[in-house]
PDB file of C-alpha atoms in Angstrom:
ATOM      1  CA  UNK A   1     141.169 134.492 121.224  1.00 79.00           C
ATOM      2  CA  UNK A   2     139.141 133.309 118.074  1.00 84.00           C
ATOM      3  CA  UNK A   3     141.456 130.803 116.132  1.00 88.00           C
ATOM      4  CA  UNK A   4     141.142 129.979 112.264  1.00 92.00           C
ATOM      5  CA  UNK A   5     142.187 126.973 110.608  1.00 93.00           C
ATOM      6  CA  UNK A   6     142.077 126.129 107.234  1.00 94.00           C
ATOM      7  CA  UNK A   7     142.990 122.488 105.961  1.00 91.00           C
ATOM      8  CA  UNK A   8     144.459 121.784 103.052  1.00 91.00           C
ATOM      9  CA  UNK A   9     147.368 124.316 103.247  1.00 90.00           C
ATOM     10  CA  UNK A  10     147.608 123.121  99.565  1.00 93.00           C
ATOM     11  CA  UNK A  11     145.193 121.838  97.016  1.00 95.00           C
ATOM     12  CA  UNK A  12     146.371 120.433  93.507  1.00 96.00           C
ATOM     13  CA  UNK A  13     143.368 118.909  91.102  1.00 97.00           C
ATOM     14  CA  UNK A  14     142.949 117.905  87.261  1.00 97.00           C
ATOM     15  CA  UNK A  15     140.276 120.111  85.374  1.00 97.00           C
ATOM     16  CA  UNK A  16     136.662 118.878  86.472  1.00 97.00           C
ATOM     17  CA  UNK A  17     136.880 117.982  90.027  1.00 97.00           C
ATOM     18  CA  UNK A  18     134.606 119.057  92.600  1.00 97.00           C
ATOM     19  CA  UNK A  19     136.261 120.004  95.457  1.00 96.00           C
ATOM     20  CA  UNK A  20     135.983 120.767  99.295  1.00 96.00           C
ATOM     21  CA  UNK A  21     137.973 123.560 101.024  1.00 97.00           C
ATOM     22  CA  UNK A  22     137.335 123.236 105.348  1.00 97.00           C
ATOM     23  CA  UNK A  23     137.667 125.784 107.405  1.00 97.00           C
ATOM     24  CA  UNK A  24     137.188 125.519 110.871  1.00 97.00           C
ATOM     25  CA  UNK A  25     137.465 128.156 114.128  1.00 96.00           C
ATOM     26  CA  UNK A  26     137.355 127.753 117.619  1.00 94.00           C
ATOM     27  CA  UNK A  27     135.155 130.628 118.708  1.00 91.00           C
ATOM     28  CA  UNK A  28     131.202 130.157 117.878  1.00 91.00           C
ATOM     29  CA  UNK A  29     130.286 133.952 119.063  1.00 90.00           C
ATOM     30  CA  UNK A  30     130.595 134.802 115.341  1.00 89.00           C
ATOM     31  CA  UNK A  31     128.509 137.350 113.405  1.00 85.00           C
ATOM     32  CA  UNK A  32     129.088 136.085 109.885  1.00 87.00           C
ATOM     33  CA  UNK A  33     132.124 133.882 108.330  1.00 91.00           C
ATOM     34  CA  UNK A  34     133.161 134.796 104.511  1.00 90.00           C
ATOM     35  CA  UNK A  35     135.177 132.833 101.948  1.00 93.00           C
ATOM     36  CA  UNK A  36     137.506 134.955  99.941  1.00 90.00           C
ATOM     37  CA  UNK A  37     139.740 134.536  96.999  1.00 90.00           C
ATOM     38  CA  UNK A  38     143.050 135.998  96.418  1.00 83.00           C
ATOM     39  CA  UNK A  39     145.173 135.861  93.210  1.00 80.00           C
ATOM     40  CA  UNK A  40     148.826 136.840  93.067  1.00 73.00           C
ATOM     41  CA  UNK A  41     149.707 140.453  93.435  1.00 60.00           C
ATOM     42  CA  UNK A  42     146.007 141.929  94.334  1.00 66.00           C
ATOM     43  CA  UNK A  43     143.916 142.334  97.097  1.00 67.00           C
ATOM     44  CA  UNK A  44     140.741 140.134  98.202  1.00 76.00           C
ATOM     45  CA  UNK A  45     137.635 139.158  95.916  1.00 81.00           C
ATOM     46  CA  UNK A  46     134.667 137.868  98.530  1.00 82.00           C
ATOM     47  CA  UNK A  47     132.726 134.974  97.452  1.00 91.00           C
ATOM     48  CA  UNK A  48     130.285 134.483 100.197  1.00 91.00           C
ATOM     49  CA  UNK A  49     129.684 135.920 103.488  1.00 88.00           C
ATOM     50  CA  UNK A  50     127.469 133.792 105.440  1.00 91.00           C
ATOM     51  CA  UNK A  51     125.400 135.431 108.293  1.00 87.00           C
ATOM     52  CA  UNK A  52     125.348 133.471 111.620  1.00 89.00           C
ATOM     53  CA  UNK A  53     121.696 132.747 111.210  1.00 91.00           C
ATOM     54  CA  UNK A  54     122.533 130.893 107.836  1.00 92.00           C
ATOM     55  CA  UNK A  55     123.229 127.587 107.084  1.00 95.00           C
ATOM     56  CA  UNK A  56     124.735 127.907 103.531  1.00 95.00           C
ATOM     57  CA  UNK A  57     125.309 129.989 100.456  1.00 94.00           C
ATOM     58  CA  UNK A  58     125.381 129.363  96.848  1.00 96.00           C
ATOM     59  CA  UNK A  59     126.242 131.446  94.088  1.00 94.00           C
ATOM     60  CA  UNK A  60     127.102 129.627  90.765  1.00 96.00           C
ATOM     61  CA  UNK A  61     129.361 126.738  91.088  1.00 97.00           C
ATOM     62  CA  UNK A  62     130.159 127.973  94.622  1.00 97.00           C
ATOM     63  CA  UNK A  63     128.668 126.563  97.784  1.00 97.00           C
ATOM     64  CA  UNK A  64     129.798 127.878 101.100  1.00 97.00           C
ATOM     65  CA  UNK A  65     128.292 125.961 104.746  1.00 97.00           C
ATOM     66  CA  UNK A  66     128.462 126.992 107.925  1.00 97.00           C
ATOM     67  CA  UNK A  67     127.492 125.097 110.957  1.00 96.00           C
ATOM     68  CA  UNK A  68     128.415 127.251 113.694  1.00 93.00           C
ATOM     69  CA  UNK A  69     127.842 125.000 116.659  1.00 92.00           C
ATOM     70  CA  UNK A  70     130.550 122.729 115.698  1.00 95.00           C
ATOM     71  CA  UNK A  71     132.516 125.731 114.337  1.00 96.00           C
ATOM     72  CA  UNK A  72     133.232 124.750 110.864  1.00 97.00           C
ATOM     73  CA  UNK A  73     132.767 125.835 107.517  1.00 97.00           C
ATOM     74  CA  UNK A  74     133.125 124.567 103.885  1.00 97.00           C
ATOM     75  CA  UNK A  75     133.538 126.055 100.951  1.00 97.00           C
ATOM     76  CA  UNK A  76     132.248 123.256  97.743  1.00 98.00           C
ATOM     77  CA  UNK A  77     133.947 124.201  93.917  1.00 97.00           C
ATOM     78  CA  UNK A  78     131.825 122.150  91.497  1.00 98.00           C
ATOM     79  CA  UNK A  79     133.465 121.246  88.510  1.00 97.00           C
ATOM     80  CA  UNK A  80     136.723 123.397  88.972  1.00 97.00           C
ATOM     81  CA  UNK A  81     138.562 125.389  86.375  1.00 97.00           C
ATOM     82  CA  UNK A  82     141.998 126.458  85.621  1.00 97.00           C
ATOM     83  CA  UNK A  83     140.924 130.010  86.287  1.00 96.00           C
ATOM     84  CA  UNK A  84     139.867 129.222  89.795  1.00 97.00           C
ATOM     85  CA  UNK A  85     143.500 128.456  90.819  1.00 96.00           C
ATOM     86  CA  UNK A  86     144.331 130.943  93.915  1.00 93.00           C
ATOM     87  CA  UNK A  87     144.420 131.207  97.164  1.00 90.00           C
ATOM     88  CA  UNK A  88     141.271 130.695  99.094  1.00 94.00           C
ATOM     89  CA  UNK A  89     140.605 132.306 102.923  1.00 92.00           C
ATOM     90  CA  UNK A  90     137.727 132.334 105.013  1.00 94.00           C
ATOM     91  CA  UNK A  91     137.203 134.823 107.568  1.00 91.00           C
ATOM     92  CA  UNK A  92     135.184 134.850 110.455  1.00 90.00           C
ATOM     93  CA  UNK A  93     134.093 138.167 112.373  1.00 82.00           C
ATOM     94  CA  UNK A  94     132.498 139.909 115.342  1.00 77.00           C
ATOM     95  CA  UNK A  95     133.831 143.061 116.095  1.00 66.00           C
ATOM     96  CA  UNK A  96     137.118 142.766 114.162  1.00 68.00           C
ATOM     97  CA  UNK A  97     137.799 140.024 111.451  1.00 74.00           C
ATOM     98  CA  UNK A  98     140.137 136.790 111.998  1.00 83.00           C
ATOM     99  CA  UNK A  99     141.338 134.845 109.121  1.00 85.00           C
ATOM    100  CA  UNK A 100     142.719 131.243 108.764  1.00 88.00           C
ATOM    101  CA  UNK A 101     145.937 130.912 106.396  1.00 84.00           C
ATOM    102  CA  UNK A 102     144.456 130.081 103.411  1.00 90.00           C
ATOM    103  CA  UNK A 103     144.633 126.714 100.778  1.00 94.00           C
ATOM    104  CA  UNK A 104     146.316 127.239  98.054  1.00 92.00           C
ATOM    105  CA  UNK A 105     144.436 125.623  94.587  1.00 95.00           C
ATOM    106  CA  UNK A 106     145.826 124.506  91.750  1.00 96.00           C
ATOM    107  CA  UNK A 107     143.625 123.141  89.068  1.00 97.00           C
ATOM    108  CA  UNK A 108     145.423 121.616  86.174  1.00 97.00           C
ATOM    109  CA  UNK A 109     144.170 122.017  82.521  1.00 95.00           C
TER     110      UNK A 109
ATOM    111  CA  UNK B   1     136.279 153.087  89.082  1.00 53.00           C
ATOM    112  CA  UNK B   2     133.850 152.068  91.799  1.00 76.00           C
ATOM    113  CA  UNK B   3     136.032 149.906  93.998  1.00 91.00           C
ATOM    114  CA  UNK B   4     138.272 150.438  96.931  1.00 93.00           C
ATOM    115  CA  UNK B   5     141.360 152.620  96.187  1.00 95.00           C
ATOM    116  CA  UNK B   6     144.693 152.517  97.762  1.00 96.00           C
ATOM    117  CA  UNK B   7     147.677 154.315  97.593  1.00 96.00           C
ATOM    118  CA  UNK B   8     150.878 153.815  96.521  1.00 96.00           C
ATOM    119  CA  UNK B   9     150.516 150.518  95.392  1.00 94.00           C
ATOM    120  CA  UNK B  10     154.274 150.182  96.352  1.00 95.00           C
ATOM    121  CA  UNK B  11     156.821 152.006  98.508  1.00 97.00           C
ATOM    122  CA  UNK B  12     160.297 151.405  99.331  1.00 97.00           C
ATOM    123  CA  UNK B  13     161.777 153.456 102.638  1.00 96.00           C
ATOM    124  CA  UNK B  14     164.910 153.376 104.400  1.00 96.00           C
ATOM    125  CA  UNK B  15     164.132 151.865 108.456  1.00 97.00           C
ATOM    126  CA  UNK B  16     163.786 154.596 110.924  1.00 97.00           C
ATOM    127  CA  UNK B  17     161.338 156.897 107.922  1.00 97.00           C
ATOM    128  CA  UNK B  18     157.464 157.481 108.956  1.00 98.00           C
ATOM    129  CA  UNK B  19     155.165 156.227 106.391  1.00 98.00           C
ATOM    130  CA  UNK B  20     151.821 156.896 105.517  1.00 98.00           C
ATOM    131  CA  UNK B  21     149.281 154.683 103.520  1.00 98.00           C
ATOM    132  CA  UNK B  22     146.157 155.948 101.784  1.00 97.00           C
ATOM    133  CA  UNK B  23     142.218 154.268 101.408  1.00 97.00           C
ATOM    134  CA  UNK B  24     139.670 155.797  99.661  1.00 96.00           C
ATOM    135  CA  UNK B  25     136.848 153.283 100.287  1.00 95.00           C
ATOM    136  CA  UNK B  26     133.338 152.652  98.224  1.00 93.00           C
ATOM    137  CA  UNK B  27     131.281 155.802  97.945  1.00 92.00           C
ATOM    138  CA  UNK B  28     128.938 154.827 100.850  1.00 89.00           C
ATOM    139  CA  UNK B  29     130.431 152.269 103.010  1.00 90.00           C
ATOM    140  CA  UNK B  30     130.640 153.688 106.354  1.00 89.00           C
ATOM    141  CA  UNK B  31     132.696 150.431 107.474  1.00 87.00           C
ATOM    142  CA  UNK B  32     136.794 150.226 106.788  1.00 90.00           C
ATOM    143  CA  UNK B  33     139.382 147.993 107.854  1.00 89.00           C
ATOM    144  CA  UNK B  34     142.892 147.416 107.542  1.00 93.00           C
ATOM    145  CA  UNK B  35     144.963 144.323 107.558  1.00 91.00           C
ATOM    146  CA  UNK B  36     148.626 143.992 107.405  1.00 92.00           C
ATOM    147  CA  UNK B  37     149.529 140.229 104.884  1.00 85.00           C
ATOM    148  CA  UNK B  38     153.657 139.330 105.512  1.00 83.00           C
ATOM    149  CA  UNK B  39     155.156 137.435 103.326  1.00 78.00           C
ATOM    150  CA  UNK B  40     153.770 133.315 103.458  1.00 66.00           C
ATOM    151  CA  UNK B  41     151.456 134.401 106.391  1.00 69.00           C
ATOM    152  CA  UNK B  42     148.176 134.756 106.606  1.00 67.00           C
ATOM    153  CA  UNK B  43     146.190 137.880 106.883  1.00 77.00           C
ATOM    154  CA  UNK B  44     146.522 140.210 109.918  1.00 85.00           C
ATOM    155  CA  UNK B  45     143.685 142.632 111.307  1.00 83.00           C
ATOM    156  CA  UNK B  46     144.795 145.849 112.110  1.00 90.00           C
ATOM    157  CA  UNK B  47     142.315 148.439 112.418  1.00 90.00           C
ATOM    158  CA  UNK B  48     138.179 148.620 112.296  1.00 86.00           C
ATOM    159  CA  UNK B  49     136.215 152.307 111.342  1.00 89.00           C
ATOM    160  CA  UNK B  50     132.427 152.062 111.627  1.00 85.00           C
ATOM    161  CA  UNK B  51     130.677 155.110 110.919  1.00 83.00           C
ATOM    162  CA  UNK B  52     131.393 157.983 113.610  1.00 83.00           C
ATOM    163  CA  UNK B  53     131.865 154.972 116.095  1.00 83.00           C
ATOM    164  CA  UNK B  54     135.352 154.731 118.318  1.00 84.00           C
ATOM    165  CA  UNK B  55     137.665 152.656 115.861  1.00 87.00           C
ATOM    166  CA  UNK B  56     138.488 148.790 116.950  1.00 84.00           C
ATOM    167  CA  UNK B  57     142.439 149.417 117.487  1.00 86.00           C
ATOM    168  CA  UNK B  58     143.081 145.699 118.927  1.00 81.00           C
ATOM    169  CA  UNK B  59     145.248 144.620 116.047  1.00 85.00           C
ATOM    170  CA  UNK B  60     147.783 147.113 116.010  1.00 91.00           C
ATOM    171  CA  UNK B  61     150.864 145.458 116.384  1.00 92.00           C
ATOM    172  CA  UNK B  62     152.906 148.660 117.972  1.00 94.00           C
ATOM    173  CA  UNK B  63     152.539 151.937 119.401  1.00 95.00           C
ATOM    174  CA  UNK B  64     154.092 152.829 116.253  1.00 97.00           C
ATOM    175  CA  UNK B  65     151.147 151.942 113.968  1.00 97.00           C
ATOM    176  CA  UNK B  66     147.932 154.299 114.013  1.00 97.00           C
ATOM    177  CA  UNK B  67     145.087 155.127 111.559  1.00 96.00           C
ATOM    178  CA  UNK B  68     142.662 157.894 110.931  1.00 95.00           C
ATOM    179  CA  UNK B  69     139.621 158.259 108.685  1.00 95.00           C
ATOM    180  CA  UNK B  70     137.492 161.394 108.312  1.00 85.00           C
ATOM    181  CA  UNK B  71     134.126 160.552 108.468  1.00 81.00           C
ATOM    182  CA  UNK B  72     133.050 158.016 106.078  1.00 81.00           C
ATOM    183  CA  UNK B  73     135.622 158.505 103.816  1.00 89.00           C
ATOM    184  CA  UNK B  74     139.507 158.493 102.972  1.00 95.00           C
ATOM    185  CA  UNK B  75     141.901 156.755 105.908  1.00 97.00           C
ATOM    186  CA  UNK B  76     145.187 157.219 106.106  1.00 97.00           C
ATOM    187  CA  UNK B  77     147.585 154.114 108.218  1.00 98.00           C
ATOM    188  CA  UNK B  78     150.772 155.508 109.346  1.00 98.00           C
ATOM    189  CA  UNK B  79     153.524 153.561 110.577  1.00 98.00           C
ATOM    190  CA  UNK B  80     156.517 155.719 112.557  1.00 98.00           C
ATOM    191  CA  UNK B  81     159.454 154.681 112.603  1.00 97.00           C
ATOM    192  CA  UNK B  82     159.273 151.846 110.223  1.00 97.00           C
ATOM    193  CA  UNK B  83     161.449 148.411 110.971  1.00 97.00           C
ATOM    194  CA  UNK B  84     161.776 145.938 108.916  1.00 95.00           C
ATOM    195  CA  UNK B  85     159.269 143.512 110.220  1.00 95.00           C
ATOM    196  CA  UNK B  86     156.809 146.248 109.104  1.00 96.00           C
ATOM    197  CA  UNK B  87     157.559 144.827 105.650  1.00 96.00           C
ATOM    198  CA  UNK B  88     154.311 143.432 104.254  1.00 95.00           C
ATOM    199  CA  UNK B  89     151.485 143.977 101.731  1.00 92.00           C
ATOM    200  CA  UNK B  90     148.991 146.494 103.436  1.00 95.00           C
ATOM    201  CA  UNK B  91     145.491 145.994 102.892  1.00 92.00           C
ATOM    202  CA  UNK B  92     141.832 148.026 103.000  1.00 93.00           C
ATOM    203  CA  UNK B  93     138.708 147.169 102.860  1.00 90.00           C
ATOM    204  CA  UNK B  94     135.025 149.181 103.073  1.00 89.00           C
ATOM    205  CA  UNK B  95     131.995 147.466 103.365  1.00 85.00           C
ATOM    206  CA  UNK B  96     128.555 148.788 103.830  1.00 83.00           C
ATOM    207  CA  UNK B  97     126.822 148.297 107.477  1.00 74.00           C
ATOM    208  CA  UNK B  98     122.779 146.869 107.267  1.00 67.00           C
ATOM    209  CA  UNK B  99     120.522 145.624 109.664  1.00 61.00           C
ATOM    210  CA  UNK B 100     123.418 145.350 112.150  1.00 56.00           C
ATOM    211  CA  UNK B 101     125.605 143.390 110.345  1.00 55.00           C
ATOM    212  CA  UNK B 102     128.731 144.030 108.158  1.00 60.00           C
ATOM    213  CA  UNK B 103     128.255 143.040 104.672  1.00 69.00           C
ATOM    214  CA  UNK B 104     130.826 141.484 102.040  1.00 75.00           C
ATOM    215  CA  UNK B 105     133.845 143.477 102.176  1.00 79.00           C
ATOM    216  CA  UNK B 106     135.601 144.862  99.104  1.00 85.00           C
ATOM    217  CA  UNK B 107     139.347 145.005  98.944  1.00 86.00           C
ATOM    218  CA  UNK B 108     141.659 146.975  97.661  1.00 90.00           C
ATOM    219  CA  UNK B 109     145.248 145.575  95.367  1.00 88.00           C
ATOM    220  CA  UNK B 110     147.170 146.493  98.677  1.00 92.00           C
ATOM    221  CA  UNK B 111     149.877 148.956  99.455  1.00 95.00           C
ATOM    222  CA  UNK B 112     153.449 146.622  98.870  1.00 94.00           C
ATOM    223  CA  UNK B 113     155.748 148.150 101.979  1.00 97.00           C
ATOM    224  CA  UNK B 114     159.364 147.261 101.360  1.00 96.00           C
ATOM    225  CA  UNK B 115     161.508 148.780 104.636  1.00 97.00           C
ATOM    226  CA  UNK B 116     165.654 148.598 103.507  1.00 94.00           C
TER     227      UNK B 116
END
């Protein structure tokens, strides 16, 4: 049974930081992982879905990797913001969707 | 609007009362899930619609839980004879299917289940 993992539980930085969220799972048979954000009271917002023929995506100051072989993944927050404090969960699927706990950021003004 | 709709966004039942939870997915996404998030835990699959395929039931936690969706549109979860433990924010998602593979899925604020 495909197991998720996501380390930090927790995350607390000052305004500015880069950052590095790790996910890791203990399956490789994957299709695609994504990286997901929640906030407080509403449902997911995806970032990135990586395909299991891709390496990485980027979209603004988000950089997801994937290295599949080794199952991990990491999800890179350049120059973090208040506003990106929530919870962050990657997912990886096949035919149904597993999902590690989550980190919780914090990025202090 | 344009993104995944889900209804009510909160319900409060007495234990032992049948619920039912509504989706109305993206115009066009022929893929829909549901996942079940308790309280401090992380997110559960539940249930997997593709198309006019045989749904993925593997995460249903009970006999008790079961979903429908008619054709590529509106699901319904229902969830007989509700315990406590089914207390939980209830979560859909639809996601369009290309090439073989799912694409990003778009959520929904959740269904809030409260069982007294």
């Amino acid at each position: 049974k495909q197991e998720v993992t996501q380390i930090p539980a927790a995350l607390s930085v000052p305004e500015g930081e880069n950052l590095v969220l790790n996910c890791s799972f203990t399956d490789s048979a994957i299709y695609n992982l994504q990286w997901f954000r929640q906030d407080p009271g509403k449902g997911l917002t995806s970032l990135l879905l990586i395909q299991s023929s891709q390496r990485e995506q980027t979209s603004g100051r988000l950089n997801a990797s994937l290295d599949k072989s080794s199952g991990r993944s990491t999800l890179y927050i350049a120059a973090s913001q208040p506003g990106d404090s929530a919870t962050y969960l990657c997912a990886v699927s096949r035919n149904d969707m597993r999902f590690g706990a989550g980190t919780r950021l914090t990025v202090k003004p | 609007g344009a993104g995944v709709s889900q209804s009510p966004s909160n319900k409060v039942t007495e234990k032992g009362k049948d619920v039912e939870l509504r989706c109305d997915p993206i115009s066009g996404h022929t893929a829909l899930y549901w996942y079940r998030q308790r309280l401090g835990q992380g997110l559960e699959f539940l249930i997997y619609f593709q198309g006019n395929s045989a749904p993925d039931k593997s995460g249903l936690p009970s006999d008790r839980f079961s979903a429908e969706r008619t054709g590529e549109s509106v699901s319904t979860l229902t969830i007989q004879r509700t315990q406590q433990e089914d207390s939980a924010v209830y979560l859909c998602a639809s996601s369009p299917y290309v090439g073989g593979h799912n694409q990003p899925q778009h959520f929904g604020d959740g269904t809030r289940l409260s069982i007294l």
